[in-house]
Short mmCIF file of C-alpha atoms and ligand atoms in Angstrom, two decimals:
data_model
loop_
_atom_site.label_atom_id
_atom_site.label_comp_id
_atom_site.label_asym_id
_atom_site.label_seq_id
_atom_site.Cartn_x
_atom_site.Cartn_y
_atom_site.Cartn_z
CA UNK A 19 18.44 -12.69 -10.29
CA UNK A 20 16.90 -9.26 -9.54
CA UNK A 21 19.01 -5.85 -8.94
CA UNK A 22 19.62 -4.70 -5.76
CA UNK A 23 21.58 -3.01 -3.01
CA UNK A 24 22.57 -4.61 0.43
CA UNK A 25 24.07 -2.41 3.30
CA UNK A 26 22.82 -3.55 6.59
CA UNK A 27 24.67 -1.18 8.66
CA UNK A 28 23.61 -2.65 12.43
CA UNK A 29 26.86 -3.52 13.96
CA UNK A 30 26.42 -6.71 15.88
CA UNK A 31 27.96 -8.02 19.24
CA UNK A 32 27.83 -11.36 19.51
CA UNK A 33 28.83 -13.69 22.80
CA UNK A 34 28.58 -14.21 26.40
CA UNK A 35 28.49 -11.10 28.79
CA UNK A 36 28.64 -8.56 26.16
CA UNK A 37 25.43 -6.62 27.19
CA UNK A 38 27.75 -5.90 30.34
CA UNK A 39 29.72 -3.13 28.36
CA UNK A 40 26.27 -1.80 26.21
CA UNK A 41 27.36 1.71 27.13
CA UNK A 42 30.47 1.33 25.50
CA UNK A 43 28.17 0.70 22.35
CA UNK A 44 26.57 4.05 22.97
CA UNK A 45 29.09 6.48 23.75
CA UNK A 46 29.26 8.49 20.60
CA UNK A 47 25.61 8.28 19.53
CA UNK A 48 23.83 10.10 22.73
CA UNK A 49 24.38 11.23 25.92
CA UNK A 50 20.66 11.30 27.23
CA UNK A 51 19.56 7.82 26.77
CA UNK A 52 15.82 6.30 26.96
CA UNK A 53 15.89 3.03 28.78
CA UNK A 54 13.01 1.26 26.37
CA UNK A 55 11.71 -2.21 27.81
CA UNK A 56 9.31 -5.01 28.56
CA UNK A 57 6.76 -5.99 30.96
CA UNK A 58 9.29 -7.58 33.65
CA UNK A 59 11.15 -10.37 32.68
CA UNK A 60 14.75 -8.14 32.21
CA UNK A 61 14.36 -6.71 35.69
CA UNK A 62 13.10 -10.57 37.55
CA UNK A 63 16.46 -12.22 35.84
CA UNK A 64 18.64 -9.37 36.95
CA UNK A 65 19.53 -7.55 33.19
CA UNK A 66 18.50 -4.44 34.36
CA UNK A 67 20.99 -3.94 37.20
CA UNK A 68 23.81 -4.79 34.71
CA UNK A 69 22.27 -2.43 31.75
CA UNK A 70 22.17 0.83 34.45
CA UNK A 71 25.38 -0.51 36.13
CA UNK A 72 26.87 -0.01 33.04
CA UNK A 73 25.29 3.46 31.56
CA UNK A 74 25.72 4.57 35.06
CA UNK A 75 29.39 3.67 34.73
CA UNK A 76 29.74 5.98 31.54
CA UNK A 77 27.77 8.79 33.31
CA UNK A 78 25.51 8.79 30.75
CA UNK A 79 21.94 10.29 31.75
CA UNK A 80 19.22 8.00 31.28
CA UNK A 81 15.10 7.85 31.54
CA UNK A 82 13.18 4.68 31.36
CA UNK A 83 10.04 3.47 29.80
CA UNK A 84 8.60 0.14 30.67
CA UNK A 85 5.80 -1.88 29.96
CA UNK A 86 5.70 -2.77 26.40
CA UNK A 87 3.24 -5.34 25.22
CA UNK A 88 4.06 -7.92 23.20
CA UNK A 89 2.07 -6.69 19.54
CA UNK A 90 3.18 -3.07 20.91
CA UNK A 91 0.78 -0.55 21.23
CA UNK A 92 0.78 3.09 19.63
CA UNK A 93 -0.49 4.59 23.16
CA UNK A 94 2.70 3.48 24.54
CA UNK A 95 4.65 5.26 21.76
CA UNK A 96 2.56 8.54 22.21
CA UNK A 97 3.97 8.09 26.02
CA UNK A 98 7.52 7.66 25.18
CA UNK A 99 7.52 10.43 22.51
CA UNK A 100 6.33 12.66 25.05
CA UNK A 101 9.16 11.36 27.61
CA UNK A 102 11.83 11.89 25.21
CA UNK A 103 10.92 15.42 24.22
CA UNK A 104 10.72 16.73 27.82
CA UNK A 105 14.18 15.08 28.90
CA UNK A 106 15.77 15.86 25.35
CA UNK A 107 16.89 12.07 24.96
CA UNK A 108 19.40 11.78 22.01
CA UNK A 109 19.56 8.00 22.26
CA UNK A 110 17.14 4.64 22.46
CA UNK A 111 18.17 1.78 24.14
CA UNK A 112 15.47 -1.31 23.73
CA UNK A 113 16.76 -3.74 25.75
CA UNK A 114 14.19 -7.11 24.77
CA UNK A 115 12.31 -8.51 22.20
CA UNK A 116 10.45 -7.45 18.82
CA UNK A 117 8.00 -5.64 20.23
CA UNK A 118 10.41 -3.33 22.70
CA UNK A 119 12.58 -2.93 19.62
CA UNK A 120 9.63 -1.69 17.60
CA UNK A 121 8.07 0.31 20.18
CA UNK A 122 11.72 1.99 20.27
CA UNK A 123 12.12 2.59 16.84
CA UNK A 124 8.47 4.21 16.33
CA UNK A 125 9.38 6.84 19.28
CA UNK A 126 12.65 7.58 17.42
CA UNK A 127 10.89 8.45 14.02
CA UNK A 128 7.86 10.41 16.17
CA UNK A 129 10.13 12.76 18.58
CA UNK A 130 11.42 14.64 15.57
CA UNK A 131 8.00 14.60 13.68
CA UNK A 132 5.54 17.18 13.78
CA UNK A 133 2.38 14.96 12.83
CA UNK A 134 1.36 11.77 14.20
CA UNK A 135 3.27 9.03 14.12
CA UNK A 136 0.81 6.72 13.17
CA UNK A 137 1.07 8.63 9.64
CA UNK A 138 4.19 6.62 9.10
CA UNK A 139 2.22 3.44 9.69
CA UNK A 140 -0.53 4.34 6.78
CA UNK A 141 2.00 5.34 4.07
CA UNK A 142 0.60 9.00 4.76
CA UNK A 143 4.11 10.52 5.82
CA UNK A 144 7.72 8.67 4.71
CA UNK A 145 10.37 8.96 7.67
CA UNK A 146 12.84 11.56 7.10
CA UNK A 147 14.68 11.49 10.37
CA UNK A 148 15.07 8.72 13.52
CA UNK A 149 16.71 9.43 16.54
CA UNK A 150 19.52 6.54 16.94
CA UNK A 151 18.79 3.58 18.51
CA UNK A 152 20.62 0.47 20.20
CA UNK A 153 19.58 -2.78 21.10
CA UNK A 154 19.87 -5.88 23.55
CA UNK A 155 18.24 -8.36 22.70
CA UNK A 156 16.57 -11.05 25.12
CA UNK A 157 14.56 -13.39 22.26
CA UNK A 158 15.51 -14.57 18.95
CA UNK A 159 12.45 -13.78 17.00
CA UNK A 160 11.19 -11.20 14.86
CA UNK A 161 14.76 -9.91 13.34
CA UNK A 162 13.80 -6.10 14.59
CA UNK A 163 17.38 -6.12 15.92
CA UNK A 164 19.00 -5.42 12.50
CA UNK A 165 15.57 -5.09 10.25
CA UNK A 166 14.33 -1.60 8.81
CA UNK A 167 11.11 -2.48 9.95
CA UNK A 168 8.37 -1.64 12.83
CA UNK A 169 5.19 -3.06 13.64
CA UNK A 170 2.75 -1.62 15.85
CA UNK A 171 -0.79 -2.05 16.93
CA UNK A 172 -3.06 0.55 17.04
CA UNK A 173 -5.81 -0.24 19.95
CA UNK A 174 -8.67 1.77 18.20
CA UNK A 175 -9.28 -0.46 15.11
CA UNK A 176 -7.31 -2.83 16.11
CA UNK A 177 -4.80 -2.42 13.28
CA UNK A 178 -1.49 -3.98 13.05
CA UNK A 179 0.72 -2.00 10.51
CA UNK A 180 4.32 -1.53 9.64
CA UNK A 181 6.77 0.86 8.78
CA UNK A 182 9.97 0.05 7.00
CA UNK A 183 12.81 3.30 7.33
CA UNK A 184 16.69 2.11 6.95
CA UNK A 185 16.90 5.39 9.60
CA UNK A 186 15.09 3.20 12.27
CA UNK A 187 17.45 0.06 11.46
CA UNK A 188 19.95 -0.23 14.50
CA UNK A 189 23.21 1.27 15.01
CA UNK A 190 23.69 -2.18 17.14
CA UNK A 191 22.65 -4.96 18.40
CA UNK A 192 24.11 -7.07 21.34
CA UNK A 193 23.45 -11.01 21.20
CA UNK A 194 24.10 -12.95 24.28
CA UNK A 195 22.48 -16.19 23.85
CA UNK A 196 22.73 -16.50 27.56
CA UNK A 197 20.07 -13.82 28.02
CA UNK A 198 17.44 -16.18 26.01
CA UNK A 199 17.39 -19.30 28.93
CA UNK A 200 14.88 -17.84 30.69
CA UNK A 201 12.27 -17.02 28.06
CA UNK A 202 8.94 -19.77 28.33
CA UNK A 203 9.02 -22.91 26.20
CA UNK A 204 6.19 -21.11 24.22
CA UNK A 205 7.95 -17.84 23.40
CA UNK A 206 11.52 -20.46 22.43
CA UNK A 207 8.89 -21.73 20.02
CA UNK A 208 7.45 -18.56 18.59
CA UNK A 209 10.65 -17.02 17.66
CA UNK A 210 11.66 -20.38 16.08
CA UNK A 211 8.34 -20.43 13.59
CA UNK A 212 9.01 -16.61 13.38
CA UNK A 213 12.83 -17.04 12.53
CA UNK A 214 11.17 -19.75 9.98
CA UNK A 215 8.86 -17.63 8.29
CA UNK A 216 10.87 -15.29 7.38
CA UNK A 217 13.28 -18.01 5.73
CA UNK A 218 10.32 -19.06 4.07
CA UNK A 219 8.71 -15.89 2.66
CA UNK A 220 12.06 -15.36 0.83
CA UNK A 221 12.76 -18.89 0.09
CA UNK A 222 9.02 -18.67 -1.60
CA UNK A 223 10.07 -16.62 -4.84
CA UNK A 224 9.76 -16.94 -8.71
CA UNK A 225 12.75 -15.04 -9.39
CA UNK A 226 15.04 -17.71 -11.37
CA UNK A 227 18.92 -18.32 -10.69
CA UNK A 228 18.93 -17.82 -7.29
CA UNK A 229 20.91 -20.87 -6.36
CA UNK A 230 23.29 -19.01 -3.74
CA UNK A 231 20.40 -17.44 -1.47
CA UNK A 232 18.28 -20.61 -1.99
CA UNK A 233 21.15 -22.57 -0.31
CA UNK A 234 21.82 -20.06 2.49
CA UNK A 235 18.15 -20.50 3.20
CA UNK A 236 17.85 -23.99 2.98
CA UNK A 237 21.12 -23.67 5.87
CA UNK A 238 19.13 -21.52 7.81
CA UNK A 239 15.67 -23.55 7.86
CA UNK A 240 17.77 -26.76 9.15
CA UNK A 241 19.74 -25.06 11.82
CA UNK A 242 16.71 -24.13 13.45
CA UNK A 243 15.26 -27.77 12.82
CA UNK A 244 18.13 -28.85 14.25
CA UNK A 245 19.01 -26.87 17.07
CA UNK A 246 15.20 -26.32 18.11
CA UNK A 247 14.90 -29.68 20.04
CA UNK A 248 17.61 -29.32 21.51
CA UNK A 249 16.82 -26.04 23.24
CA UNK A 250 13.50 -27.35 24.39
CA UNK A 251 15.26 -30.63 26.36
CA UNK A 252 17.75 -27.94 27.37
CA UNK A 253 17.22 -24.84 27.61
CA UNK A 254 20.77 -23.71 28.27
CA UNK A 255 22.51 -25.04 25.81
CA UNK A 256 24.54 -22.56 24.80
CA UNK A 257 25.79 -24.07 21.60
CA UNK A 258 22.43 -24.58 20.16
CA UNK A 259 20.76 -21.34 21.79
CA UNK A 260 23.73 -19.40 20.17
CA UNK A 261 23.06 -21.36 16.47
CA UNK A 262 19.07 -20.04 16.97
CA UNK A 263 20.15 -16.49 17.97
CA UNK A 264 22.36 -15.91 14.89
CA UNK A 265 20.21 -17.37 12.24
CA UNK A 266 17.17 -15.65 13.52
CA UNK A 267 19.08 -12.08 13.32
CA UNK A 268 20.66 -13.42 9.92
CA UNK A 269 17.16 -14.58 8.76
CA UNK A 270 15.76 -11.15 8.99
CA UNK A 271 18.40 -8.96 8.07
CA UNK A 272 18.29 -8.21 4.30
CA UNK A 273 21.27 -10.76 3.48
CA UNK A 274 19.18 -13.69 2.25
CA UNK A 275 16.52 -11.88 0.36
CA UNK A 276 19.49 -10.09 -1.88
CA UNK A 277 18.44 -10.94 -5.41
CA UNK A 278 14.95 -12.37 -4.88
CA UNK A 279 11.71 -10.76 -4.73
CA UNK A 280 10.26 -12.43 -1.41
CA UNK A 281 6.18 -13.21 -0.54
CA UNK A 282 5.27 -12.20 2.61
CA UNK A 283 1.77 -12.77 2.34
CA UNK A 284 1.76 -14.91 5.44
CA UNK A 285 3.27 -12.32 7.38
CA UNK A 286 0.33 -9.85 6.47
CA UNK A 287 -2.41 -12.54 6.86
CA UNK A 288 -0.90 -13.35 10.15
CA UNK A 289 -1.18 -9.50 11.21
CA UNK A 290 -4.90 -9.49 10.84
CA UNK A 291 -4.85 -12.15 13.76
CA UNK A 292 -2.34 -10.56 16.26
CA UNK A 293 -3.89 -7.38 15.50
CA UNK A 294 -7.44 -8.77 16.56
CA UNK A 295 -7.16 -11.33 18.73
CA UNK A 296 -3.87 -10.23 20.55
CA UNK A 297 -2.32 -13.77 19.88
CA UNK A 298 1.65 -13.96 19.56
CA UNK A 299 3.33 -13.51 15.79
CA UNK A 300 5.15 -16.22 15.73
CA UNK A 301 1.90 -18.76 16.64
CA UNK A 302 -0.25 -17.23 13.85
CA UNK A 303 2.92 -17.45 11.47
CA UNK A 304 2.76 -21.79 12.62
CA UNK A 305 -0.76 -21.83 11.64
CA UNK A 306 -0.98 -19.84 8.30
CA UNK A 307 2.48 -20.96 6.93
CA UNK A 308 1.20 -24.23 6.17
CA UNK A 309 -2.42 -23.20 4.70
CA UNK A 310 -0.76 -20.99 2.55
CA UNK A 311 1.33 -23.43 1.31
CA UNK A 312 -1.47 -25.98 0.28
CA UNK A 313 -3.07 -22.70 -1.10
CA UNK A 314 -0.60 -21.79 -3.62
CA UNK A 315 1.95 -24.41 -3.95
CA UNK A 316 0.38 -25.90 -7.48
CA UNK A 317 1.86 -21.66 -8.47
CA UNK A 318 5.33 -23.14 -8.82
CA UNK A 319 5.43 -27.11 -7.57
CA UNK A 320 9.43 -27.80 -8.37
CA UNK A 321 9.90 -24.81 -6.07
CA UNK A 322 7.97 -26.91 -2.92
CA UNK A 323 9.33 -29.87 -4.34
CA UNK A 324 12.79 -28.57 -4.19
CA UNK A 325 11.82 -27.40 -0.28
CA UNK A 326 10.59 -30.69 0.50
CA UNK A 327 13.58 -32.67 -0.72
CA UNK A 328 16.33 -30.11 0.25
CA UNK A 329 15.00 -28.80 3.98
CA UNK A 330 12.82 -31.75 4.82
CA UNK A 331 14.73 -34.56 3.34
CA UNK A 332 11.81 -36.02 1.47
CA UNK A 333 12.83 -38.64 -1.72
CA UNK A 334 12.94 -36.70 -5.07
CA UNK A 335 10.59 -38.31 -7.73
CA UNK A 336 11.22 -35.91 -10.99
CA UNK A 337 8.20 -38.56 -11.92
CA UNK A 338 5.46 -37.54 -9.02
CA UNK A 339 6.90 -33.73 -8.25
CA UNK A 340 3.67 -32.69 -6.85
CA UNK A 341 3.47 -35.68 -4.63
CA UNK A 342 6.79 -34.60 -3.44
CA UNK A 343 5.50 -31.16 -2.86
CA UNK A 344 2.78 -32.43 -0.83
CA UNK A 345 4.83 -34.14 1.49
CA UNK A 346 7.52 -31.03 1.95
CA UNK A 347 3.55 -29.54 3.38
CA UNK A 348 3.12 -32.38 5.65
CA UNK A 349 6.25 -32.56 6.95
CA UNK A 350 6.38 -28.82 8.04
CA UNK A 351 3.24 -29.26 9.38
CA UNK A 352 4.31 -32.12 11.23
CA UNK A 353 7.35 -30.47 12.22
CA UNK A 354 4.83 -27.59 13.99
CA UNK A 355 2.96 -30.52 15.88
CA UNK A 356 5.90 -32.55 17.13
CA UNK A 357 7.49 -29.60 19.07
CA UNK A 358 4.21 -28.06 20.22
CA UNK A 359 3.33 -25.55 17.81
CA UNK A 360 -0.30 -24.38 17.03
CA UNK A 361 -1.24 -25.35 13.25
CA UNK A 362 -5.11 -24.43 13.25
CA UNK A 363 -6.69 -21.67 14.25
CA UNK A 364 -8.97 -23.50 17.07
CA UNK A 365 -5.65 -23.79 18.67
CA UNK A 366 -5.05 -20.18 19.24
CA UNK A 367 -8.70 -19.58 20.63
CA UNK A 368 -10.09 -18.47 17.19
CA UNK A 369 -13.32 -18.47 16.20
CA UNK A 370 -14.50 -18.19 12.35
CA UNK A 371 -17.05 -15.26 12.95
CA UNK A 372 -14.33 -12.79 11.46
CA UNK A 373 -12.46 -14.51 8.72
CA UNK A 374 -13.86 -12.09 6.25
CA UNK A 375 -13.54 -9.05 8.16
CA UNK A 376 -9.78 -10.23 8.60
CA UNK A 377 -9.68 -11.14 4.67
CA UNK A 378 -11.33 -7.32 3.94
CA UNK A 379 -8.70 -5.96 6.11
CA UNK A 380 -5.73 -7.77 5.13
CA UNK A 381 -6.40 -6.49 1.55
CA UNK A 382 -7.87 -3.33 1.71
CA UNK A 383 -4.41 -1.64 0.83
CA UNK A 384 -4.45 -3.97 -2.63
CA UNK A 385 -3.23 -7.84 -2.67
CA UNK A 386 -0.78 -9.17 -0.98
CA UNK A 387 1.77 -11.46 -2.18
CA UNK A 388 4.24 -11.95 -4.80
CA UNK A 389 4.85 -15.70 -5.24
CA UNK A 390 1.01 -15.57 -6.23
CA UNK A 391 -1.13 -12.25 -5.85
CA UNK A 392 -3.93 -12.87 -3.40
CA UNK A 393 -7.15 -10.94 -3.12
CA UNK A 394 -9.78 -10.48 -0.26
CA UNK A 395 -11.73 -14.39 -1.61
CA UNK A 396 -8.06 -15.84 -1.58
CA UNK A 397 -6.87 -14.86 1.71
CA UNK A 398 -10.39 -16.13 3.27
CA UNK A 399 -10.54 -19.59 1.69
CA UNK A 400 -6.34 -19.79 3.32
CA UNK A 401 -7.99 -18.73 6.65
CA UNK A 402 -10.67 -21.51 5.82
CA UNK A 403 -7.78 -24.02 5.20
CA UNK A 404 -6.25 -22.98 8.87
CA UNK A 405 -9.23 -24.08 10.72
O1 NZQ B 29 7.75 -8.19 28.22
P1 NZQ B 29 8.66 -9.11 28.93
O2 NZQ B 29 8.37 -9.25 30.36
O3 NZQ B 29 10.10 -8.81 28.66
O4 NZQ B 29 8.37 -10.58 28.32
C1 NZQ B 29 8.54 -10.92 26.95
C2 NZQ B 29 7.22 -11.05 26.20
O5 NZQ B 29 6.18 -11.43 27.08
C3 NZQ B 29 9.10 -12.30 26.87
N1 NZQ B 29 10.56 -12.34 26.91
C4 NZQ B 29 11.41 -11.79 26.01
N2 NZQ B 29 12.66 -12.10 26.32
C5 NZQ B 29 12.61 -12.85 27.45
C6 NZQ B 29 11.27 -13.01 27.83
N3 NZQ B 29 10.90 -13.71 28.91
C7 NZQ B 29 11.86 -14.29 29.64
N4 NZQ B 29 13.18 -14.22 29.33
C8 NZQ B 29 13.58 -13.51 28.23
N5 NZQ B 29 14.88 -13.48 27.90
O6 NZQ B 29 8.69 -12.79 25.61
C9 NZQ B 29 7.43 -12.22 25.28
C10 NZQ B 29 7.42 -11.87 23.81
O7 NZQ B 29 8.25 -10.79 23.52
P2 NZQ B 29 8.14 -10.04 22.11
O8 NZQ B 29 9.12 -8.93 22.10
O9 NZQ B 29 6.73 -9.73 21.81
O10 NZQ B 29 8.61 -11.20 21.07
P3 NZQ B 29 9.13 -11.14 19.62
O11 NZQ B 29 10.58 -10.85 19.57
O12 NZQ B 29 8.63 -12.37 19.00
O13 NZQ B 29 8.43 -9.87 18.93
C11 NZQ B 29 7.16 -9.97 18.36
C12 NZQ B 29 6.78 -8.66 17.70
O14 NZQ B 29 7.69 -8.35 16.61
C13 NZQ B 29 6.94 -8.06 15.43
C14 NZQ B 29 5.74 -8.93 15.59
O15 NZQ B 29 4.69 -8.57 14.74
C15 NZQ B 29 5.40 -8.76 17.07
O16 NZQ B 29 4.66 -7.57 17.27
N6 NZQ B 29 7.78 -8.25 14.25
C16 NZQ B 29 8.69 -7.31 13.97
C17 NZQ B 29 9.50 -7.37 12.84
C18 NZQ B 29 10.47 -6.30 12.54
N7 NZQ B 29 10.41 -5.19 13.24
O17 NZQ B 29 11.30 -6.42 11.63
C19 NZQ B 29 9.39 -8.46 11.88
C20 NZQ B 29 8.59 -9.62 12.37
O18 NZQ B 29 8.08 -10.32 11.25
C21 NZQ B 29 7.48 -9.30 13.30
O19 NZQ B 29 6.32 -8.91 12.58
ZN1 ZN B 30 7.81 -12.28 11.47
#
């Protein structure tokens, strides 16, 4: 097991009607808040009222900002930078998804910053102060809720990057399961294969002893196998939307990767497709999990073969491990199919005329990749094996 240090400091509220008493949350951080948030759906299912019923409430003075994308765009930071600066807002409040949490947490490290944000996103500048920030959160997804990290696209170049700060991690986050009924079948099944991946890219490791994190992943994966179904017959299942919601903020909150050095070369392969072709994270995460898999499993097979028997319930043959590898592959992949997932990139509208350019991209900062190091030729013949 591998040194390390765990303090995940977001303070999380978890239950029904707890996004009721959000200002509660904020008194103490900021007085002058900036309402952060989506392209509709919190004001169409009647969030909204209750978020300004309640900073109104607490007299606290508040500006909004809406209309973030999903794969957030840097514009739409420069905006809210701007906005914050001439109302001197002391406090973010993101109330949705990934991409309004990330959007939130890039104008927190930009008001106090004399350069360009986007400096953050190349490695050029490291962030040195954040204003605070507070979340609700309407998806389980990406993790940004209690994660250190923020990804954003910038439109000229279309580059997807991301920052990792613990000062943009935070202060809370309110989970109300409730608030996730509404979202589209699709976006229920993005977060799931999102939630997954980021099991996965930690679960993928060659860092030995590592039996206690390898267990609280394998729990993870087969809640959301479980409870994934269920949501999709019924949507408001509380029980099951609830299990989804707290293993996807658990998934991406530091906890599970203690010990272990984690991949993530699907997440960055994946990047080069959202950042192009605009598609959602957790769809290109569906298609490239699996190619990467047949790409690198032969790295460490009792690793995959230990996935497929533990997580997918596949026979163990210590006689045929690879064979028992392969089928861990198949049955992911199968997994993807059976509730409606995208697994090739036809699927998502892709053509093949920029594989490379997405391969040159994807590597131009060095490999990616831990659980094996992958160059530009590598992450094009994985893109090959997504087709
Ligand atoms: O914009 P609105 O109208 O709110 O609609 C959103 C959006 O269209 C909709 N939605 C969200 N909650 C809803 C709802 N619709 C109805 N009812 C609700 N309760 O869902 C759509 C997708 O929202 P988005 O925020 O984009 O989803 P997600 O949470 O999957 O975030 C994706 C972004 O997070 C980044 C991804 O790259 C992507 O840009 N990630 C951030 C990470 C981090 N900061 O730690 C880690 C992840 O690996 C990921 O890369
Ligand atoms: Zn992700």
């Amino acid at each position: 097991m591998e040194n390390f240090v765990f303090q995940n400091t977001t303070k999380i509220v978890f239950g029904k009607g707890t996004e009721n008493h959000v200002a509660n949350e904020i008194k103490g951080l900021g007085k002058n808040v900036l309402l952060h948030y989506g392209g509709g759906s919190i004001k169409k299912y009647g969030l909204y009222d209750r978020i300004v019923a309640s900073l109104k409430e607490a007299g606290l003075n508040f500006v909004e900002l809406g209309g973030v994308q999903p794969n957030p765009r840097l514009s739409l930071v420069y905006k809210g930078i701007e906005l914050c600066r001439e109302n001197k807002i002391d406090f973010i409040l993101a109330v949705g998804g990934g991409s309004v949490i990330d959007s939130a947490k890039a104008i927190a490290i930009g008001v106090p910053y004399q350069g360009d944000v986007w400096d953050f996103y190349t490695g050029k500048a490291q962030v040195e102060e954040a204003l605070p920030i507070g979340v609700v959160l309407t998806i389980a997804a990406a993790g940004s809720e209690s994660s250190p990290g923020s990804v954003i696209t910038k439109e000229e170049g279309e580059l997807k990057r991301d920052c990792l700060s613990d000062l943009i991690r935070p202060k809370f986050a309110i989970l109300n399961p409730e608030l996730t009924y509404t979202l589209p079948e699709e976006q229920t099944l993005y977060g799931a294969a999102d939630i997954m991946a980021h099991l996965m890219e930690r679960y993928f490791t060659q860092t030995k002893d590592v039996d206690f994190t390898d267990r609280l992943l394998e729990g993870a994966l087969k809640t959301i196998i479980k409870n994934l179904p269920i949501v999709l017959k019924d949507p408001q299942n509380y029980g099951a939307r609830a299990q989804i919601m707290w293993a996807g903020t658990v998934a991406h909150g530091d906890l599970l990767g203690t010990g272990r050095i984690g991949d993530w070369a699907s997440h960055n392969i994946e990047h080069e497709l959202s950042g192009i072709y605009d598609v959602a994270h957790g769809a290109g995460l569906a298609v490239i999990f699996p190619a990467w898999m047949k790409y690198v499993y032969k790295e460490n097979i009792a690793r995959f073969a230990q996935f497929a028997v533990r997580v997918w319930d596949v026979e163990a043959d210590f006689n045929n491990l690879e064979e028992v590898a392969l089928e861990g592959i198949r049955r992911i992949e199968n997994f993807f199919k059976s509730v409606g997932l995208p697994v090739t990139l036809g699927e998502l509208g892709i053509p093949e005329d920029k594989l490379e350019l997405m391969a040159e991209k994807c590597t131009e900062r060095g490999p990616v990749g831990n659980f094996k190091k992958l160059f530009k030729e590598d992450v094009l013949k994985i893109y090959r094996l997504a087709i």
